[in-house]
Coordinates of C-alpha atoms and ligand atoms in Angstrom, one line a residue:
M183 CA 14.0 -18.5 26.4
A184 CA 15.2 -16.5 29.4
N185 CA 17.0 -13.2 29.5
P186 CA 16.6 -12.0 33.1
L187 CA 17.5 -8.4 32.5
Y188 CA 15.2 -8.1 29.5
D189 CA 12.4 -10.0 31.2
R190 CA 12.4 -7.8 34.3
L191 CA 13.6 -4.4 33.0
I192 CA 12.8 -4.0 29.3
A193 CA 9.9 -6.3 28.5
P194 CA 7.4 -4.3 30.7
L195 CA 7.9 -1.4 28.3
D196 CA 6.4 -3.4 25.5
G197 CA 2.9 -2.0 25.0
R198 CA 3.3 0.6 27.8
A199 CA 1.4 3.7 26.5
S200 CA 2.5 6.0 29.4
D201 CA 5.5 8.2 29.1
F202 CA 8.8 6.6 29.9
L203 CA 11.1 9.5 28.9
I204 CA 10.3 13.2 29.1
L205 CA 12.8 15.5 27.4
A206 CA 13.8 19.1 28.1
D207 CA 12.2 20.3 24.8
G208 CA 8.8 18.9 25.9
R209 CA 9.0 15.7 23.7
T210 CA 8.0 12.5 25.3
L211 CA 8.6 8.9 24.5
S212 CA 6.2 6.2 25.7
G213 CA 7.5 2.9 27.1
D214 CA 6.2 1.2 23.9
A215 CA 8.0 3.6 21.6
F216 CA 11.2 3.1 23.5
H217 CA 10.8 -0.6 23.3
R218 CA 10.3 -0.5 19.5
L219 CA 13.3 1.8 19.1
A220 CA 15.5 -0.6 21.0
A221 CA 14.1 -3.6 19.0
R222 CA 15.1 -1.9 15.8
Q223 CA 18.5 -1.0 17.1
A224 CA 19.0 -4.6 18.2
G225 CA 18.1 -5.7 14.7
A226 CA 20.7 -3.3 13.4
L227 CA 23.4 -4.7 15.7
V228 CA 22.7 -8.2 14.5
A229 CA 22.8 -7.0 10.9
A230 CA 26.2 -5.4 11.7
G231 CA 27.4 -8.9 12.5
L232 CA 27.3 -8.8 16.3
V233 CA 26.4 -12.0 18.2
P234 CA 25.7 -12.6 21.9
G235 CA 28.9 -11.9 23.9
D236 CA 30.4 -9.5 21.4
R237 CA 31.3 -6.1 22.9
L238 CA 29.7 -2.9 21.5
A239 CA 31.8 0.3 22.4
V240 CA 29.5 3.3 22.6
Q241 CA 30.7 6.9 22.9
V242 CA 27.7 9.1 22.2
E243 CA 25.9 12.1 23.7
K244 CA 23.0 11.4 26.1
S245 CA 19.7 10.9 24.2
P246 CA 16.8 8.5 24.2
E247 CA 18.5 6.7 21.4
A248 CA 21.7 6.4 23.4
L249 CA 19.8 4.8 26.3
A250 CA 17.9 2.6 23.9
L251 CA 21.3 1.2 22.7
Y252 CA 21.8 -0.2 26.2
A253 CA 18.4 -1.9 25.9
A254 CA 19.2 -3.1 22.4
C255 CA 22.4 -4.8 23.8
V256 CA 20.3 -6.5 26.5
M257 CA 17.9 -7.7 23.8
S258 CA 20.6 -9.0 21.5
G259 CA 22.9 -10.4 24.2
V260 CA 25.7 -8.0 23.1
V261 CA 27.9 -6.7 25.9
F262 CA 27.4 -2.9 26.4
L263 CA 30.6 -0.9 26.8
P264 CA 29.8 2.8 27.4
L265 CA 32.5 5.4 27.2
N266 CA 32.8 8.9 28.6
T267 CA 32.2 11.4 25.9
G268 CA 35.2 13.4 27.1
Y269 CA 37.7 10.6 26.1
K270 CA 40.3 11.5 23.5
A271 CA 41.7 9.3 20.7
D272 CA 44.5 7.8 22.7
E273 CA 42.2 6.9 25.5
L274 CA 39.6 5.4 23.1
E275 CA 42.1 3.4 21.2
Y276 CA 43.0 1.5 24.3
F277 CA 39.3 0.7 25.2
V278 CA 38.4 -0.4 21.7
S279 CA 41.5 -2.7 21.3
D280 CA 41.6 -4.0 24.8
S281 CA 37.9 -5.0 24.7
Q282 CA 38.2 -6.3 21.1
A283 CA 35.0 -4.6 20.4
G284 CA 33.0 -6.0 17.5
A285 CA 31.6 -2.5 16.7
V286 CA 31.8 1.1 17.8
I287 CA 29.0 3.6 17.9
C288 CA 30.2 7.2 18.1
G289 CA 29.1 10.8 17.4
P290 CA 29.4 11.9 13.8
G291 CA 32.3 14.3 14.8
A292 CA 34.4 11.4 16.0
E293 CA 33.8 9.0 13.1
E294 CA 37.0 9.6 11.3
T295 CA 39.1 9.3 14.5
L296 CA 37.4 6.1 15.4
R297 CA 37.7 4.6 12.0
A298 CA 41.4 5.1 12.2
I299 CA 41.7 3.3 15.5
A300 CA 38.8 0.7 15.3
G301 CA 40.8 -1.9 13.4
S302 CA 38.3 -4.5 12.1
A303 CA 35.5 -3.2 14.3
K304 CA 32.5 -1.7 12.4
V305 CA 31.9 2.0 13.1
L306 CA 28.4 3.4 13.1
T307 CA 27.3 6.9 14.2
L308 CA 24.6 8.3 16.5
A309 CA 24.3 12.1 16.9
A310 CA 22.7 13.8 19.9
D311 CA 19.5 14.4 17.9
G312 CA 19.2 10.7 17.2
S313 CA 20.3 10.8 13.6
G314 CA 23.3 8.9 12.1
S315 CA 24.2 5.7 10.4
L316 CA 23.0 3.5 13.3
S317 CA 19.6 5.1 13.2
D318 CA 19.5 4.7 9.4
A319 CA 20.3 1.0 9.8
A320 CA 17.8 0.6 12.6
A321 CA 15.0 2.2 10.5
A322 CA 15.3 -0.7 8.0
Q323 CA 14.7 -3.2 10.8
P324 CA 11.4 -4.4 12.2
D325 CA 10.2 -3.0 15.5
R326 CA 10.0 -6.5 17.1
F327 CA 13.1 -8.5 17.9
D328 CA 13.7 -12.1 18.8
V329 CA 15.3 -11.6 22.2
A330 CA 18.5 -13.5 22.8
S331 CA 18.6 -16.1 25.5
R332 CA 20.9 -15.2 28.4
G333 CA 21.7 -16.7 31.8
D334 CA 22.3 -15.0 35.1
D335 CA 26.1 -15.2 34.8
D336 CA 26.3 -14.0 31.2
L337 CA 28.0 -10.6 30.8
A338 CA 25.7 -7.7 30.2
A339 CA 28.2 -4.8 30.4
L340 CA 31.9 -4.0 30.5
L341 CA 32.7 -0.8 32.2
Y342 CA 36.3 0.5 32.3
T343 CA 37.6 1.9 35.5
S344 CA 41.1 3.5 35.7
G345 CA 43.8 1.7 37.6
T346 CA 46.6 2.7 39.9
T347 CA 49.2 1.7 37.3
G348 CA 47.6 4.0 34.7
R349 CA 46.1 1.2 32.7
S350 CA 42.3 1.0 32.8
K351 CA 40.6 -2.3 33.7
G352 CA 37.3 -3.5 32.2
A353 CA 34.9 -4.5 35.0
M354 CA 32.8 -7.5 33.8
L355 CA 29.2 -7.1 35.0
S356 CA 26.8 -10.0 34.6
Q357 CA 23.1 -9.9 34.1
S358 CA 22.5 -10.8 37.7
N359 CA 25.0 -8.3 39.1
L360 CA 22.9 -5.6 37.5
L361 CA 19.5 -7.0 38.1
S362 CA 20.0 -7.9 41.7
N363 CA 21.2 -4.5 42.6
A364 CA 18.4 -2.7 40.7
L365 CA 15.8 -4.8 42.4
T366 CA 17.4 -4.2 45.8
L367 CA 17.5 -0.4 45.3
V368 CA 13.9 -0.2 44.2
E369 CA 12.9 -1.8 47.5
E370 CA 15.3 0.1 49.7
W371 CA 14.4 3.5 48.2
R372 CA 10.7 2.8 47.6
Y373 CA 10.6 3.5 43.9
T374 CA 7.2 2.8 42.2
A375 CA 5.6 3.3 38.9
D376 CA 4.4 6.7 40.2
D377 CA 8.0 8.0 40.4
V378 CA 9.4 10.6 38.1
L379 CA 13.1 10.7 38.3
L380 CA 14.9 13.9 37.4
H381 CA 17.8 12.3 35.4
A382 CA 20.7 14.8 34.8
L383 CA 23.6 12.4 35.2
P384 CA 25.7 11.1 32.3
I385 CA 24.7 7.6 31.2
F386 CA 28.2 6.2 30.5
H387 CA 28.9 5.4 34.2
T388 CA 27.3 3.2 36.8
H389 CA 25.5 6.1 38.6
G390 CA 23.4 7.4 35.6
L391 CA 23.1 4.1 33.8
F392 CA 22.5 1.4 36.3
V393 CA 21.6 3.2 39.6
A394 CA 19.3 5.6 37.9
S395 CA 18.0 4.0 34.7
N396 CA 17.9 0.4 35.8
V397 CA 16.1 1.4 39.0
M398 CA 13.5 3.3 37.0
L399 CA 13.1 0.5 34.5
A400 CA 12.6 -2.0 37.3
A401 CA 10.1 0.3 39.1
G402 CA 8.1 1.1 35.9
G403 CA 8.4 4.8 36.5
S404 CA 9.4 7.6 34.2
M405 CA 12.4 9.9 33.8
I406 CA 12.9 13.5 33.0
F407 CA 15.8 12.8 30.8
L408 CA 18.1 15.9 30.6
S409 CA 21.2 15.9 28.3
K410 CA 23.3 17.2 31.2
F411 CA 23.2 18.9 34.6
D412 CA 22.3 22.5 34.2
V413 CA 20.9 24.4 37.2
D414 CA 18.2 26.4 35.2
T415 CA 16.8 23.3 33.5
V416 CA 16.9 21.3 36.7
L417 CA 15.0 24.1 38.6
R418 CA 12.5 24.1 35.7
F419 CA 11.8 20.4 36.0
L420 CA 12.0 19.9 39.8
P421 CA 8.3 20.7 40.4
Q422 CA 7.3 17.8 38.1
S423 CA 9.7 15.3 39.7
T424 CA 9.5 13.1 42.7
S425 CA 13.1 12.2 43.0
M426 CA 16.7 13.1 41.9
M427 CA 20.0 11.2 42.0
G428 CA 23.1 13.3 41.9
V429 CA 26.8 13.7 42.7
P430 CA 27.6 16.2 45.5
T431 CA 28.4 18.9 42.9
F432 CA 24.7 18.9 41.8
Y433 CA 23.7 19.7 45.3
T434 CA 26.3 22.4 46.0
R435 CA 25.4 24.1 42.7
L436 CA 21.7 24.0 43.5
L437 CA 22.4 25.4 47.0
D438 CA 24.3 28.3 45.3
D439 CA 21.1 29.3 43.6
A440 CA 18.6 31.3 45.7
R441 CA 15.7 29.9 43.6
F442 CA 16.3 26.5 45.0
D443 CA 14.0 26.4 48.0
R444 CA 11.4 24.4 49.9
E445 CA 8.6 25.4 47.6
I446 CA 10.3 24.1 44.4
C447 CA 11.0 20.7 46.2
K448 CA 7.4 20.4 47.3
G449 CA 6.7 17.3 45.2
M450 CA 10.0 15.6 45.8
R451 CA 10.2 12.6 48.0
L452 CA 13.9 11.6 47.7
F453 CA 17.2 13.1 46.8
T454 CA 20.2 10.6 46.7
S455 CA 23.9 11.4 46.5
G456 CA 26.9 9.3 45.7
S457 CA 30.0 8.8 43.6
A458 CA 32.0 11.2 45.8
P459 CA 31.8 12.2 49.5
L460 CA 29.0 14.6 50.4
L461 CA 30.2 17.1 52.9
A462 CA 28.3 17.0 56.2
E463 CA 28.0 20.7 55.8
T464 CA 26.2 20.3 52.4
H465 CA 23.9 17.7 54.0
R466 CA 22.9 20.2 56.7
A467 CA 22.6 23.2 54.4
F468 CA 20.4 21.1 52.1
E469 CA 18.1 20.2 55.0
A470 CA 17.9 23.7 56.3
R471 CA 16.9 25.0 52.8
T472 CA 14.6 22.3 51.6
G473 CA 13.5 20.2 54.6
H474 CA 14.9 17.1 52.8
R475 CA 17.7 15.0 54.2
I476 CA 19.8 13.7 51.3
L477 CA 20.2 9.9 51.3
E478 CA 23.8 9.1 50.7
R479 CA 24.9 5.8 49.4
Y480 CA 28.2 4.2 48.4
G481 CA 29.1 2.1 45.4
M482 CA 31.7 1.3 42.7
T483 CA 31.8 0.4 39.1
E484 CA 32.9 -3.1 40.1
T485 CA 30.0 -3.6 42.6
N486 CA 27.2 -1.3 41.8
M487 CA 25.8 -0.1 45.1
N488 CA 27.1 -1.5 48.4
T489 CA 25.6 0.6 51.2
S490 CA 22.9 3.1 51.7
N491 CA 21.5 5.3 54.4
P492 CA 18.0 4.2 55.4
Y493 CA 14.9 5.5 53.6
E494 CA 13.1 5.4 56.9
G495 CA 15.3 6.2 59.8
D496 CA 18.2 8.4 60.4
R497 CA 20.1 9.5 57.3
R498 CA 23.4 10.4 58.9
A499 CA 25.5 13.1 57.4
G500 CA 29.1 12.0 56.8
T501 CA 28.1 8.3 56.6
V502 CA 27.1 6.0 53.7
G503 CA 24.7 4.0 55.8
F504 CA 24.4 0.3 56.1
P505 CA 25.3 -2.6 53.8
L506 CA 22.4 -3.2 51.4
P507 CA 20.4 -6.5 51.9
G508 CA 22.4 -9.4 50.5
V509 CA 25.7 -7.4 50.7
E510 CA 28.3 -8.4 53.3
L511 CA 30.7 -5.7 54.3
K512 CA 33.8 -6.0 56.5
I513 CA 36.7 -3.8 57.4
T514 CA 40.1 -5.5 57.1
D515 CA 43.7 -4.8 57.8
A516 CA 45.5 -3.6 54.7
E517 CA 48.5 -5.8 55.3
T518 CA 47.1 -9.0 56.6
G519 CA 43.5 -9.0 55.4
A520 CA 42.3 -9.9 58.9
T521 CA 38.9 -8.6 59.8
L522 CA 39.1 -5.6 62.2
P523 CA 36.7 -4.9 65.0
D524 CA 34.0 -2.3 64.6
G525 CA 35.3 1.2 65.3
E526 CA 38.7 0.5 63.7
A527 CA 39.6 2.0 60.3
G528 CA 40.7 -0.4 57.5
I529 CA 40.0 -1.5 54.0
I530 CA 36.3 -1.9 53.1
E531 CA 35.7 -5.3 51.5
V532 CA 32.3 -6.4 50.1
R533 CA 30.7 -9.6 48.9
G534 CA 27.3 -10.2 47.4
P535 CA 25.4 -10.8 44.2
N536 CA 26.3 -7.2 43.1
V537 CA 30.1 -8.0 43.0
F538 CA 31.5 -8.2 39.4
Q539 CA 32.9 -11.2 37.6
G540 CA 36.5 -9.9 37.4
Y541 CA 38.6 -7.7 35.2
W542 CA 38.4 -8.3 31.4
Q543 CA 41.4 -10.4 30.4
M544 CA 43.4 -9.4 33.6
P545 CA 43.5 -12.5 35.7
E546 CA 46.3 -11.1 37.9
K547 CA 44.5 -7.9 38.7
T548 CA 41.3 -9.9 39.4
K549 CA 43.2 -12.1 41.8
A550 CA 44.8 -9.2 43.5
E551 CA 41.4 -7.4 44.2
L552 CA 38.8 -10.2 44.3
R553 CA 39.4 -12.8 46.9
E554 CA 38.7 -16.5 46.2
D555 CA 36.0 -16.4 48.9
G556 CA 34.2 -13.6 46.9
F557 CA 35.2 -10.6 48.9
F558 CA 36.2 -7.6 46.7
I559 CA 38.9 -5.3 48.1
T560 CA 37.5 -1.9 47.4
G561 CA 40.6 0.2 48.2
D562 CA 38.4 2.6 50.2
I563 CA 39.2 3.1 53.9
G564 CA 36.2 2.8 56.2
V565 CA 35.0 2.4 59.7
I566 CA 31.8 1.0 61.1
D567 CA 30.4 3.1 64.0
P568 CA 28.6 1.7 67.0
D569 CA 25.2 1.9 65.3
G570 CA 26.4 0.0 62.3
Y571 CA 26.7 3.0 59.9
V572 CA 29.7 2.8 57.5
Q573 CA 31.8 5.9 57.2
I574 CA 34.4 6.3 54.4
V575 CA 37.4 8.0 56.0
G576 CA 39.9 7.8 53.2
R577 CA 41.3 5.9 50.2
A578 CA 44.1 3.4 50.1
K579 CA 44.2 3.8 46.3
D580 CA 45.8 6.9 44.8
L581 CA 42.6 8.3 43.3
I582 CA 41.2 11.7 42.8
I583 CA 37.4 12.2 42.5
S584 CA 36.4 15.4 40.8
G585 CA 32.8 16.2 40.3
G586 CA 32.0 12.5 40.6
Y587 CA 34.6 11.5 37.9
N588 CA 37.6 9.4 38.9
I589 CA 41.1 10.3 38.0
Y590 CA 44.0 8.0 38.6
P591 CA 47.1 10.3 39.1
K592 CA 49.4 7.8 37.5
E593 CA 47.7 8.1 34.1
V594 CA 48.1 11.9 34.2
E595 CA 51.7 11.7 35.5
L596 CA 52.7 9.4 32.6
V597 CA 51.5 12.1 30.2
L598 CA 53.2 14.9 32.1
D599 CA 56.5 13.0 32.4
D600 CA 56.6 12.8 28.7
Q601 CA 56.5 16.6 28.2
P602 CA 59.6 18.4 27.0
G603 CA 61.6 19.9 29.9
V604 CA 59.8 17.8 32.5
L605 CA 62.0 15.5 34.6
E606 CA 59.1 14.1 36.7
S607 CA 55.7 14.9 38.0
A608 CA 53.2 14.2 40.8
V609 CA 49.5 14.6 40.4
I610 CA 47.3 15.4 43.4
G611 CA 43.8 16.3 44.3
V612 CA 43.1 19.2 46.6
P613 CA 39.8 20.8 47.8
H614 CA 37.9 22.5 45.0
P615 CA 34.7 24.5 45.8
D616 CA 32.7 23.1 42.9
F617 CA 34.1 19.7 42.1
G618 CA 35.0 18.6 45.7
E619 CA 38.6 17.8 44.5
G620 CA 40.5 19.5 41.7
V621 CA 43.5 18.2 39.9
V622 CA 46.9 19.8 40.4
G623 CA 50.0 18.8 38.5
V624 CA 53.3 19.3 40.2
L625 CA 56.3 19.3 37.9
V626 CA 60.0 19.1 38.3
A627 CA 62.0 20.6 35.5
E628 CA 64.9 18.8 33.8
P629 CA 68.3 20.4 34.8
G630 CA 68.6 23.7 33.0
A631 CA 65.2 23.5 31.4
T632 CA 62.1 25.8 31.8
P633 CA 59.0 23.8 30.9
D634 CA 56.6 25.7 28.7
L635 CA 53.4 25.4 30.7
D636 CA 51.1 26.6 27.9
A637 CA 52.6 24.0 25.5
I638 CA 52.2 21.3 28.2
R639 CA 48.5 22.3 28.7
A640 CA 47.9 22.1 25.0
S641 CA 49.6 18.7 24.7
V642 CA 47.8 17.2 27.7
G643 CA 44.6 18.6 26.3
E644 CA 45.0 16.5 23.2
K645 CA 45.7 13.3 25.1
L646 CA 43.4 13.3 28.1
A647 CA 39.7 13.9 28.7
K648 CA 39.1 17.4 30.1
F649 CA 38.1 16.3 33.6
K650 CA 41.5 14.6 34.0
Q651 CA 43.6 17.6 32.9
P652 CA 45.3 19.5 35.8
K653 CA 43.5 22.7 36.3
V654 CA 46.7 24.1 37.9
L655 CA 50.3 23.3 37.0
E656 CA 53.0 24.1 39.6
V657 CA 56.8 23.8 39.1
V658 CA 58.9 22.8 42.2
T659 CA 62.6 22.1 42.5
E660 CA 62.1 18.6 43.8
L661 CA 59.3 16.3 45.0
P662 CA 59.2 15.4 48.7
R663 CA 60.1 11.7 49.2
N664 CA 60.3 9.4 52.1
T665 CA 63.3 7.3 52.9
M666 CA 62.0 4.6 50.6
G667 CA 62.0 7.1 47.7
K668 CA 58.2 7.3 47.5
V669 CA 56.7 10.6 46.7
Q670 CA 54.9 12.0 49.8
K671 CA 51.8 13.2 48.2
N672 CA 50.4 14.3 51.6
M673 CA 53.0 16.9 51.8
L674 CA 52.2 18.2 48.3
R675 CA 48.5 18.2 49.2
D676 CA 49.3 20.4 52.2
Q677 CA 51.5 22.7 50.2
F678 CA 48.9 23.3 47.4
A679 CA 45.8 23.0 49.6
E680 CA 44.7 26.5 48.7
A681 CA 45.2 26.1 44.9
F682 CA 41.4 26.5 44.2
K683 CA 40.5 28.7 47.2
T684 CA 38.1 31.3 45.9
P685 CA 39.4 34.8 46.5
A686 CA 37.5 36.5 49.4
Ligands
MCA59 C1 33.5 19.2 33.8 N1 34.7 19.6 34.0 C2 35.3 19.0 35.0 C3 34.3 18.1 35.4 N2 33.2 18.2 34.7 N3 36.5 19.1 35.5 C4 36.8 18.3 36.6 N4 35.9 17.4 37.1 C5 34.6 17.3 36.5 N5 33.7 16.4 37.0 C6 35.5 20.7 33.2 C7 34.7 21.2 32.0 O1 35.2 20.5 30.9 C8 35.1 22.7 32.1 O2 36.3 23.0 31.6 C9 35.1 23.0 33.5 O3 35.5 21.8 34.1 C10 33.8 23.5 34.0 O4 32.8 22.8 33.3 P1 31.2 22.9 33.7 O5 30.5 23.4 32.6 O6 31.1 23.6 35.0 O7 31.0 21.4 33.9 P2 29.7 20.6 33.6 O8 29.5 20.3 32.2 O9 28.6 21.4 34.3 O10 29.9 19.3 34.4 C11 30.0 19.2 35.8 C12 29.2 18.0 36.3 C13 29.7 16.8 35.6 C14 27.7 18.3 36.1 C15 29.5 17.9 37.8 O11 31.1 16.6 35.7 C16 28.9 15.6 35.9 O12 27.9 15.3 35.4 N6 29.5 14.7 36.8 C17 28.9 13.5 37.2 C18 29.8 12.4 37.1 C19 29.2 11.0 37.3 O13 28.1 10.7 36.9 N7 29.9 10.1 38.0 C20 29.4 8.8 38.4 C21 30.5 7.8 38.2 P3 36.7 24.3 30.8 O14 36.0 25.4 31.6 O15 38.2 24.4 30.9 O16 36.2 24.1 29.5 S1 29.9 6.2 38.7 C22 30.6 6.1 40.3 O17 31.3 6.9 40.6 C23 30.2 5.1 41.3 C24 29.8 3.8 40.8 C25 29.1 5.6 42.1 O18 29.1 5.4 43.4 O19 28.1 6.3 41.6
AMP60 P1 34.1 4.4 40.3 O1 35.4 3.9 40.1 O2 33.7 5.5 39.4 O3 33.1 3.3 40.4 O4 34.1 5.1 41.7 C1 34.0 4.4 42.9 C2 34.6 5.1 44.0 O5 33.8 6.3 44.3 C3 34.6 4.4 45.3 O6 35.6 3.4 45.5 C4 34.7 5.5 46.4 O7 36.0 5.9 46.5 C5 33.9 6.6 45.7 N1 32.5 6.8 46.2 C6 31.4 6.4 45.7 N2 30.3 6.8 46.5 C7 30.9 7.5 47.5 C8 30.4 8.1 48.7 N3 29.1 8.2 48.9 N4 31.3 8.7 49.5 C9 32.6 8.6 49.3 N5 33.1 8.1 48.2 C10 32.3 7.5 47.3

C-alpha cells in the first residue's frame, strides 16, 4: 500500500530516537514520539468518522500536537485544511461550509462558536498545551496506525487563499504537489539530517507548513519549534540553529535589535526569505551585519515554491532567483497571454509538478487562472533579467501583503461599505515600517452623515481577522475615478503614502 507523502516524509520518524522538535521551554520530542502521537490522532480521526478524502478544518495554536495533526491527516488520507488563528466567526463559517468539512478541530475558546457554525461537522478541541477533546480521543487509540493508501494525485491539503472578488478559494494540493516541491527544496537549499531549523512561522500557511516543515521532514533534520516569532526567543535559539526561514518582517525586526550580530549567527548556514518582497536595503543591511546573504525565493499557496536564488552563486537582492528544477516560468502579456521576450515586464506564469489541482468546487475560477496546458497565471508582474534572474516588479491582482499575510481589499471593502454612514470605500496598502505594507481604509460618507470611526473599527474588529483590519481609516469627499468609473487606487496610495511614516 502506497502513500507517497507518508512513505517519504512521515515514515522515517518511526523509531527515530533523536529529537525532531525542540520547544522554547526546553522540552523535546523525538521523531518516534511524534510518529506515535500522529498515529493516535489518526486513530481518533477515523473514530470520529472521517474517511480518506474528507476535509478536516483545523484552527489551533501552534504546538507539536498541531503539527502532528497534519501528519495524522497524511496517515489517514484525510485532507488537511489549516486556518489562520486570527479568523473570526464569519470568516470561519465560510471555510467550514464551503469545504464541507467532516470535522473541525479548534481551540477550547472557540468551541462554542464553531459548534454554532459547523453544521453536521464534528467539533473537537486542541489547546496550545496539547490538551482537549482531540487529545482525549487520541489517548484511547493505539500508537500504531494502518496507513491509508493514497496516490500521487490524491488531495493532501486544501488551503484557502483570498480572491479579488472577496470570496476565498480553496487551493487543492495533491500528494505529489507537496512532495515534489519539498524534495526539490531539500536539494536546492542543501538541507540534511544535521540541520536544525529555527521555526518561528505560523503553520497554517504554505511557508511554515510546507516550505519549512515538509522540507525538514524530508531532510530528516530537527526544528526549534517556537509558538510565534518573538525577537528575544529567536535570539536565544539562534546559536543552536543552522537555518531559519522567515518573512521580511522577521529580518527587519532582527536588524532593529543590536544583539543580532555576526557572532550570534556563527552556526547558521542559511537564512531564507519569502511571502513578501524583501527590500534590497534589508538584504544589504543583513549582509553587512551578519556576513550572510539572505536567500530570497518566490511562491504561492497554489504552487508552493516557484523560484529561488541560488544556494551557491550570486543571491541577488531585489530578485527571486531562477525557476526551480522542474518548474517552467514565462512572462506573458496580460491581455493576449502571448509570451514576452526577456527583459519585458508581464504576468508571471508557471507550470510544473508543484502547480495545484484547481480551486475547490470553482471550475470557472480554475479555468480563468489555470490554463489547459498547465500554466498557472500567478497575477504577479515580473521580468526576467539578462542573467535569467526573475524580478517581481508589481501585482496585477489587487492584493496587499502585510507582514507576509495576504489581504484582498475587496473583502475589507465589503465590510466597510456595510457600515452606517458609509457610502463607499477603497482599501489600499501603503508602506509600513514593520509590515512592509499596512492597510488603510478610505471612506466616503453618505450625504449628510458623519461615520463614527470608533464604531466602525469595533464592527470591523468583530468580522475580520486582526491583520486584515485597516490600521488607519480616512474619510474623503469622493474617491478618484478614471473615465471608466474605476477607482484609481494609485492616486489614493500616493495621497496616503505617509500614513505609517514614523515621526522623526
Ligand atoms: C500581526 N498584526 C498584523 C500582522 N501580524 N497586522 C498586519 N499584518 C500582520 N502580518 C497585528 C497584531 O494583531 C497587532 O495588533 C499588531 O499588528 C502588532 O502585532 P505584533 O505583536 O507586532 O505582531 P506579531 O504577533 O509579532 O506578528 C507579526 C508577524 C506575523 C511575526 C510578522 O504576522 C507573522 O508571523 N507573519 C508571517 C506570515 C506568514 O507566515 N505568511 C506566509 C503565507 P494590535 O496591536 O492592534 O493588537 S504563505 C505565502 O505567502 C506564500 C506561499 C509564500 O511565498 O510563502
Ligand atoms: P499567498 O497567496 O499567501 O500564497 O501569497 C502569494 C503571493 O505572495 C505571491 O503571489 C506574491 O505576490 C507574494 N510573494 C511570495 N514570495 C514573494 C517574494 N519573495 N517577493 C515578492 N512577493 C512574494
